[in-house]
């Protein structure tokens, strides 16, 4: 939830237009949407997820739910003011197609917020319960790819401390850091 609030604060800090529609692709149980909605309560929220158990949780929050992934939400094409993808990209098979599909979902003034592990080796590991990390870019490559797809990068940074494997074991911390756009 705190990451959702942080993303909403960044949206405000960049003085972006107030969103009318917000979509979280790979929303899990809606934590980012819930945090974001505290800053933009008038917006319409949609969570997209492969886990059908998500639907009941999102409905209780008055958010729409779409079962599936990016190939299952074509009705949102050109209508999304804020598209969030958090720890989704590293699992996609065709990254260029995915970026194009995300871009096509955006409204004319739409904003794409993308979060993924940074290139620290520990952050690139993947828990067994998740599909493998198959696509990873460093921050410079990410900027070039987004610009090559006609997207304007407003903010790009790596977040969180880069923990070494040994530090994590000693502290009992498993942490991923992300890229925010």
mmCIF file of C-alpha atoms in Angstrom:
data_model
loop_
_atom_site.group_PDB
_atom_site.id
_atom_site.type_symbol
_atom_site.label_atom_id
_atom_site.label_comp_id
_atom_site.label_asym_id
_atom_site.label_seq_id
_atom_site.Cartn_x
_atom_site.Cartn_y
_atom_site.Cartn_z
ATOM 1 C CA UNK A 1 0.000 0.000 0.000
ATOM 2 C CA UNK A 2 2.845 2.375 0.835
ATOM 3 C CA UNK A 3 4.330 1.867 -2.645
ATOM 4 C CA UNK A 4 0.966 2.800 -4.182
ATOM 5 C CA UNK A 5 0.926 5.966 -2.101
ATOM 6 C CA UNK A 6 4.514 6.719 -3.141
ATOM 7 C CA UNK A 7 3.580 6.325 -6.810
ATOM 8 C CA UNK A 8 0.610 8.676 -6.350
ATOM 9 C CA UNK A 9 2.851 11.238 -4.623
ATOM 10 C CA UNK A 10 5.313 11.011 -7.528
ATOM 11 C CA UNK A 11 2.408 11.534 -9.943
ATOM 12 C CA UNK A 12 1.447 14.675 -8.024
ATOM 13 C CA UNK A 13 5.039 15.904 -7.719
ATOM 14 C CA UNK A 14 5.438 15.685 -11.495
ATOM 15 C CA UNK A 15 2.254 17.797 -11.813
ATOM 16 C CA UNK A 16 0.612 15.270 -14.119
ATOM 17 C CA UNK A 17 -3.085 15.532 -14.996
ATOM 18 C CA UNK A 18 -5.490 14.087 -12.440
ATOM 19 C CA UNK A 19 -6.280 10.557 -13.646
ATOM 20 C CA UNK A 20 -9.801 9.452 -14.459
ATOM 21 C CA UNK A 21 -8.824 5.804 -15.060
ATOM 22 C CA UNK A 22 -6.105 3.789 -13.348
ATOM 23 C CA UNK A 23 -5.208 0.209 -14.259
ATOM 24 C CA UNK A 24 -2.784 -2.086 -12.450
ATOM 25 C CA UNK A 25 -1.669 -4.901 -14.734
ATOM 26 C CA UNK A 26 -0.663 -7.816 -12.513
ATOM 27 C CA UNK A 27 -2.322 -6.204 -9.515
ATOM 28 C CA UNK A 28 -2.020 -9.075 -7.053
ATOM 29 C CA UNK A 29 -4.508 -8.278 -4.300
ATOM 30 C CA UNK A 30 -4.756 -4.587 -5.185
ATOM 31 C CA UNK A 31 -2.283 -3.080 -2.733
ATOM 32 C CA UNK A 32 -0.867 -0.548 -5.208
ATOM 33 C CA UNK A 33 -4.323 0.430 -6.418
ATOM 34 C CA UNK A 34 -5.527 0.930 -2.865
ATOM 35 C CA UNK A 35 -2.572 3.162 -1.971
ATOM 36 C CA UNK A 36 -2.899 5.134 -5.202
ATOM 37 C CA UNK A 37 -6.665 5.564 -4.731
ATOM 38 C CA UNK A 38 -6.150 7.437 -1.461
ATOM 39 C CA UNK A 39 -4.757 10.348 -3.505
ATOM 40 C CA UNK A 40 -7.165 10.114 -6.450
ATOM 41 C CA UNK A 41 -10.448 8.791 -5.006
ATOM 42 C CA UNK A 42 -12.535 10.063 -7.944
ATOM 43 C CA UNK A 43 -10.708 7.855 -10.472
ATOM 44 C CA UNK A 44 -12.030 4.563 -11.832
ATOM 45 C CA UNK A 45 -9.747 1.648 -10.853
ATOM 46 C CA UNK A 46 -9.228 -1.663 -12.632
ATOM 47 C CA UNK A 47 -7.029 -4.510 -11.464
ATOM 48 C CA UNK A 48 -5.888 -7.153 -13.945
ATOM 49 C CA UNK A 49 -4.684 -10.458 -12.555
ATOM 50 C CA UNK A 50 -4.521 -14.159 -13.411
ATOM 51 C CA UNK A 51 -5.563 -15.160 -9.875
ATOM 52 C CA UNK A 52 -9.387 -15.342 -9.730
ATOM 53 C CA UNK A 53 -9.288 -14.949 -5.922
ATOM 54 C CA UNK A 54 -8.377 -11.311 -6.496
ATOM 55 C CA UNK A 55 -11.859 -10.466 -7.755
ATOM 56 C CA UNK A 56 -13.600 -10.599 -4.363
ATOM 57 C CA UNK A 57 -10.977 -8.355 -2.760
ATOM 58 C CA UNK A 58 -11.095 -5.751 -5.524
ATOM 59 C CA UNK A 59 -14.900 -5.725 -5.569
ATOM 60 C CA UNK A 60 -14.920 -4.925 -1.810
ATOM 61 C CA UNK A 61 -12.715 -1.903 -2.610
ATOM 62 C CA UNK A 62 -15.062 -0.818 -5.444
ATOM 63 C CA UNK A 63 -12.412 -1.580 -8.057
ATOM 64 C CA UNK A 64 -13.137 -3.405 -11.308
ATOM 65 C CA UNK A 65 -11.456 -6.758 -11.902
ATOM 66 C CA UNK A 66 -10.354 -8.321 -15.176
ATOM 67 C CA UNK A 67 -9.177 -11.923 -15.116
ATOM 68 C CA UNK A 68 -6.080 -12.465 -17.245
ATOM 69 C CA UNK A 69 -3.276 -10.339 -18.588
ATOM 70 C CA UNK A 70 -2.553 -7.667 -21.146
ATOM 71 C CA UNK A 71 -4.041 -9.737 -23.981
ATOM 72 C CA UNK A 72 -7.388 -9.779 -22.137
ATOM 73 C CA UNK A 73 -8.035 -6.039 -21.722
ATOM 74 C CA UNK A 74 -8.254 -4.686 -25.251
ATOM 75 C CA UNK A 75 -11.456 -2.835 -24.290
ATOM 76 C CA UNK A 76 -9.219 -0.462 -22.276
ATOM 77 C CA UNK A 77 -7.207 0.502 -25.367
ATOM 78 C CA UNK A 78 -6.632 4.263 -25.406
ATOM 79 C CA UNK A 79 -8.561 4.799 -22.163
ATOM 80 C CA UNK A 80 -6.043 4.371 -19.323
ATOM 81 C CA UNK A 81 -4.700 7.555 -17.714
ATOM 82 C CA UNK A 82 -2.336 5.691 -15.373
ATOM 83 C CA UNK A 83 -1.090 2.193 -16.186
ATOM 84 C CA UNK A 84 0.868 0.472 -13.426
ATOM 85 C CA UNK A 85 2.947 -2.648 -13.995
ATOM 86 C CA UNK A 86 4.827 -3.728 -10.907
ATOM 87 C CA UNK A 87 7.156 -6.705 -11.207
ATOM 88 C CA UNK A 88 5.452 -7.938 -14.367
ATOM 89 C CA UNK A 89 7.872 -7.001 -17.132
ATOM 90 C CA UNK A 90 10.645 -9.374 -16.076
ATOM 91 C CA UNK A 91 8.256 -12.287 -16.729
ATOM 92 C CA UNK A 92 7.154 -11.407 -20.280
ATOM 93 C CA UNK A 93 8.294 -13.416 -23.283
ATOM 94 C CA UNK A 94 8.228 -10.630 -25.883
ATOM 95 C CA UNK A 95 9.292 -7.376 -24.195
ATOM 96 C CA UNK A 96 8.907 -5.155 -27.262
ATOM 97 C CA UNK A 97 5.376 -6.391 -27.904
ATOM 98 C CA UNK A 98 4.563 -5.852 -24.220
ATOM 99 C CA UNK A 99 5.796 -2.234 -24.286
ATOM 100 C CA UNK A 100 3.715 -1.600 -27.431
ATOM 101 C CA UNK A 101 0.633 -3.159 -25.838
ATOM 102 C CA UNK A 102 1.076 -1.029 -22.716
ATOM 103 C CA UNK A 103 1.536 2.100 -24.816
ATOM 104 C CA UNK A 104 -1.663 1.300 -26.741
ATOM 105 C CA UNK A 105 -3.660 1.139 -23.503
ATOM 106 C CA UNK A 106 -2.733 4.709 -22.590
ATOM 107 C CA UNK A 107 -4.995 7.690 -23.172
ATOM 108 C CA UNK A 108 -3.411 10.631 -25.060
ATOM 109 C CA UNK A 109 -2.066 12.079 -21.773
ATOM 110 C CA UNK A 110 -1.601 8.661 -20.171
ATOM 111 C CA UNK A 111 1.239 7.799 -17.818
ATOM 112 C CA UNK A 112 2.970 4.423 -17.671
ATOM 113 C CA UNK A 113 4.363 3.542 -14.237
ATOM 114 C CA UNK A 114 6.705 0.597 -14.485
ATOM 115 C CA UNK A 115 8.425 -1.147 -11.593
ATOM 116 C CA UNK A 116 10.892 -3.990 -11.947
ATOM 117 C CA UNK A 117 13.949 -5.368 -10.146
ATOM 118 C CA UNK A 118 17.106 -3.370 -10.626
ATOM 119 C CA UNK A 119 20.210 -5.067 -11.980
ATOM 120 C CA UNK A 120 21.745 -6.003 -8.639
ATOM 121 C CA UNK A 121 22.280 -9.799 -8.901
ATOM 122 C CA UNK A 122 20.391 -10.527 -5.683
ATOM 123 C CA UNK A 123 17.330 -8.626 -6.929
ATOM 124 C CA UNK A 124 17.301 -10.672 -10.106
ATOM 125 C CA UNK A 125 16.607 -13.928 -8.284
ATOM 126 C CA UNK A 126 13.060 -15.207 -8.489
ATOM 127 C CA UNK A 127 11.097 -17.095 -5.867
ATOM 128 C CA UNK A 128 9.904 -20.539 -6.954
ATOM 129 C CA UNK A 129 6.249 -19.538 -6.605
ATOM 130 C CA UNK A 130 6.698 -17.001 -9.425
ATOM 131 C CA UNK A 131 7.400 -17.632 -13.067
ATOM 132 C CA UNK A 132 11.070 -17.128 -13.937
ATOM 133 C CA UNK A 133 12.658 -13.766 -14.626
ATOM 134 C CA UNK A 134 13.302 -13.911 -18.358
ATOM 135 C CA UNK A 135 13.637 -10.257 -19.365
ATOM 136 C CA UNK A 136 15.764 -7.762 -17.464
ATOM 137 C CA UNK A 137 17.184 -4.422 -18.548
ATOM 138 C CA UNK A 138 19.513 -2.011 -16.819
ATOM 139 C CA UNK A 139 18.412 1.576 -16.352
ATOM 140 C CA UNK A 140 20.194 2.897 -19.482
ATOM 141 C CA UNK A 141 18.744 0.207 -21.723
ATOM 142 C CA UNK A 142 15.301 0.746 -20.243
ATOM 143 C CA UNK A 143 15.437 4.458 -21.066
ATOM 144 C CA UNK A 144 16.527 3.748 -24.659
ATOM 145 C CA UNK A 145 13.848 1.109 -25.209
ATOM 146 C CA UNK A 146 11.066 3.313 -23.858
ATOM 147 C CA UNK A 147 12.191 6.246 -25.978
ATOM 148 C CA UNK A 148 12.483 3.979 -29.043
ATOM 149 C CA UNK A 149 8.828 3.052 -28.478
ATOM 150 C CA UNK A 150 7.884 6.732 -28.549
ATOM 151 C CA UNK A 151 7.438 7.137 -24.795
ATOM 152 C CA UNK A 152 8.733 10.229 -23.004
ATOM 153 C CA UNK A 153 10.550 9.331 -19.804
ATOM 154 C CA UNK A 154 9.500 11.747 -17.040
ATOM 155 C CA UNK A 155 11.231 10.019 -14.145
ATOM 156 C CA UNK A 156 13.551 7.041 -14.025
ATOM 157 C CA UNK A 157 15.452 5.846 -11.013
ATOM 158 C CA UNK A 158 16.413 2.746 -9.154
ATOM 159 C CA UNK A 159 14.854 2.470 -5.728
ATOM 160 C CA UNK A 160 15.835 0.826 -2.489
ATOM 161 C CA UNK A 161 19.140 -0.327 -1.119
ATOM 162 C CA UNK A 162 20.982 -2.971 -3.099
ATOM 163 C CA UNK A 163 21.383 -5.816 -0.614
ATOM 164 C CA UNK A 164 24.031 -8.413 -1.161
ATOM 165 C CA UNK A 165 23.046 -12.029 -0.667
ATOM 166 C CA UNK A 166 25.144 -12.233 2.501
ATOM 167 C CA UNK A 167 23.649 -9.017 3.929
ATOM 168 C CA UNK A 168 20.181 -10.372 3.312
ATOM 169 C CA UNK A 169 20.866 -13.639 5.072
ATOM 170 C CA UNK A 170 22.419 -11.854 8.051
ATOM 171 C CA UNK A 171 19.536 -9.416 8.390
ATOM 172 C CA UNK A 172 16.810 -11.853 7.392
ATOM 173 C CA UNK A 173 15.746 -9.450 4.692
ATOM 174 C CA UNK A 174 14.718 -10.370 1.212
ATOM 175 C CA UNK A 175 14.150 -7.183 -0.713
ATOM 176 C CA UNK A 176 13.666 -6.246 -4.316
ATOM 177 C CA UNK A 177 14.253 -2.791 -5.649
ATOM 178 C CA UNK A 178 12.404 -1.377 -8.590
ATOM 179 C CA UNK A 179 12.508 1.070 -11.399
ATOM 180 C CA UNK A 180 9.830 3.720 -11.465
ATOM 181 C CA UNK A 181 8.691 5.647 -14.465
#
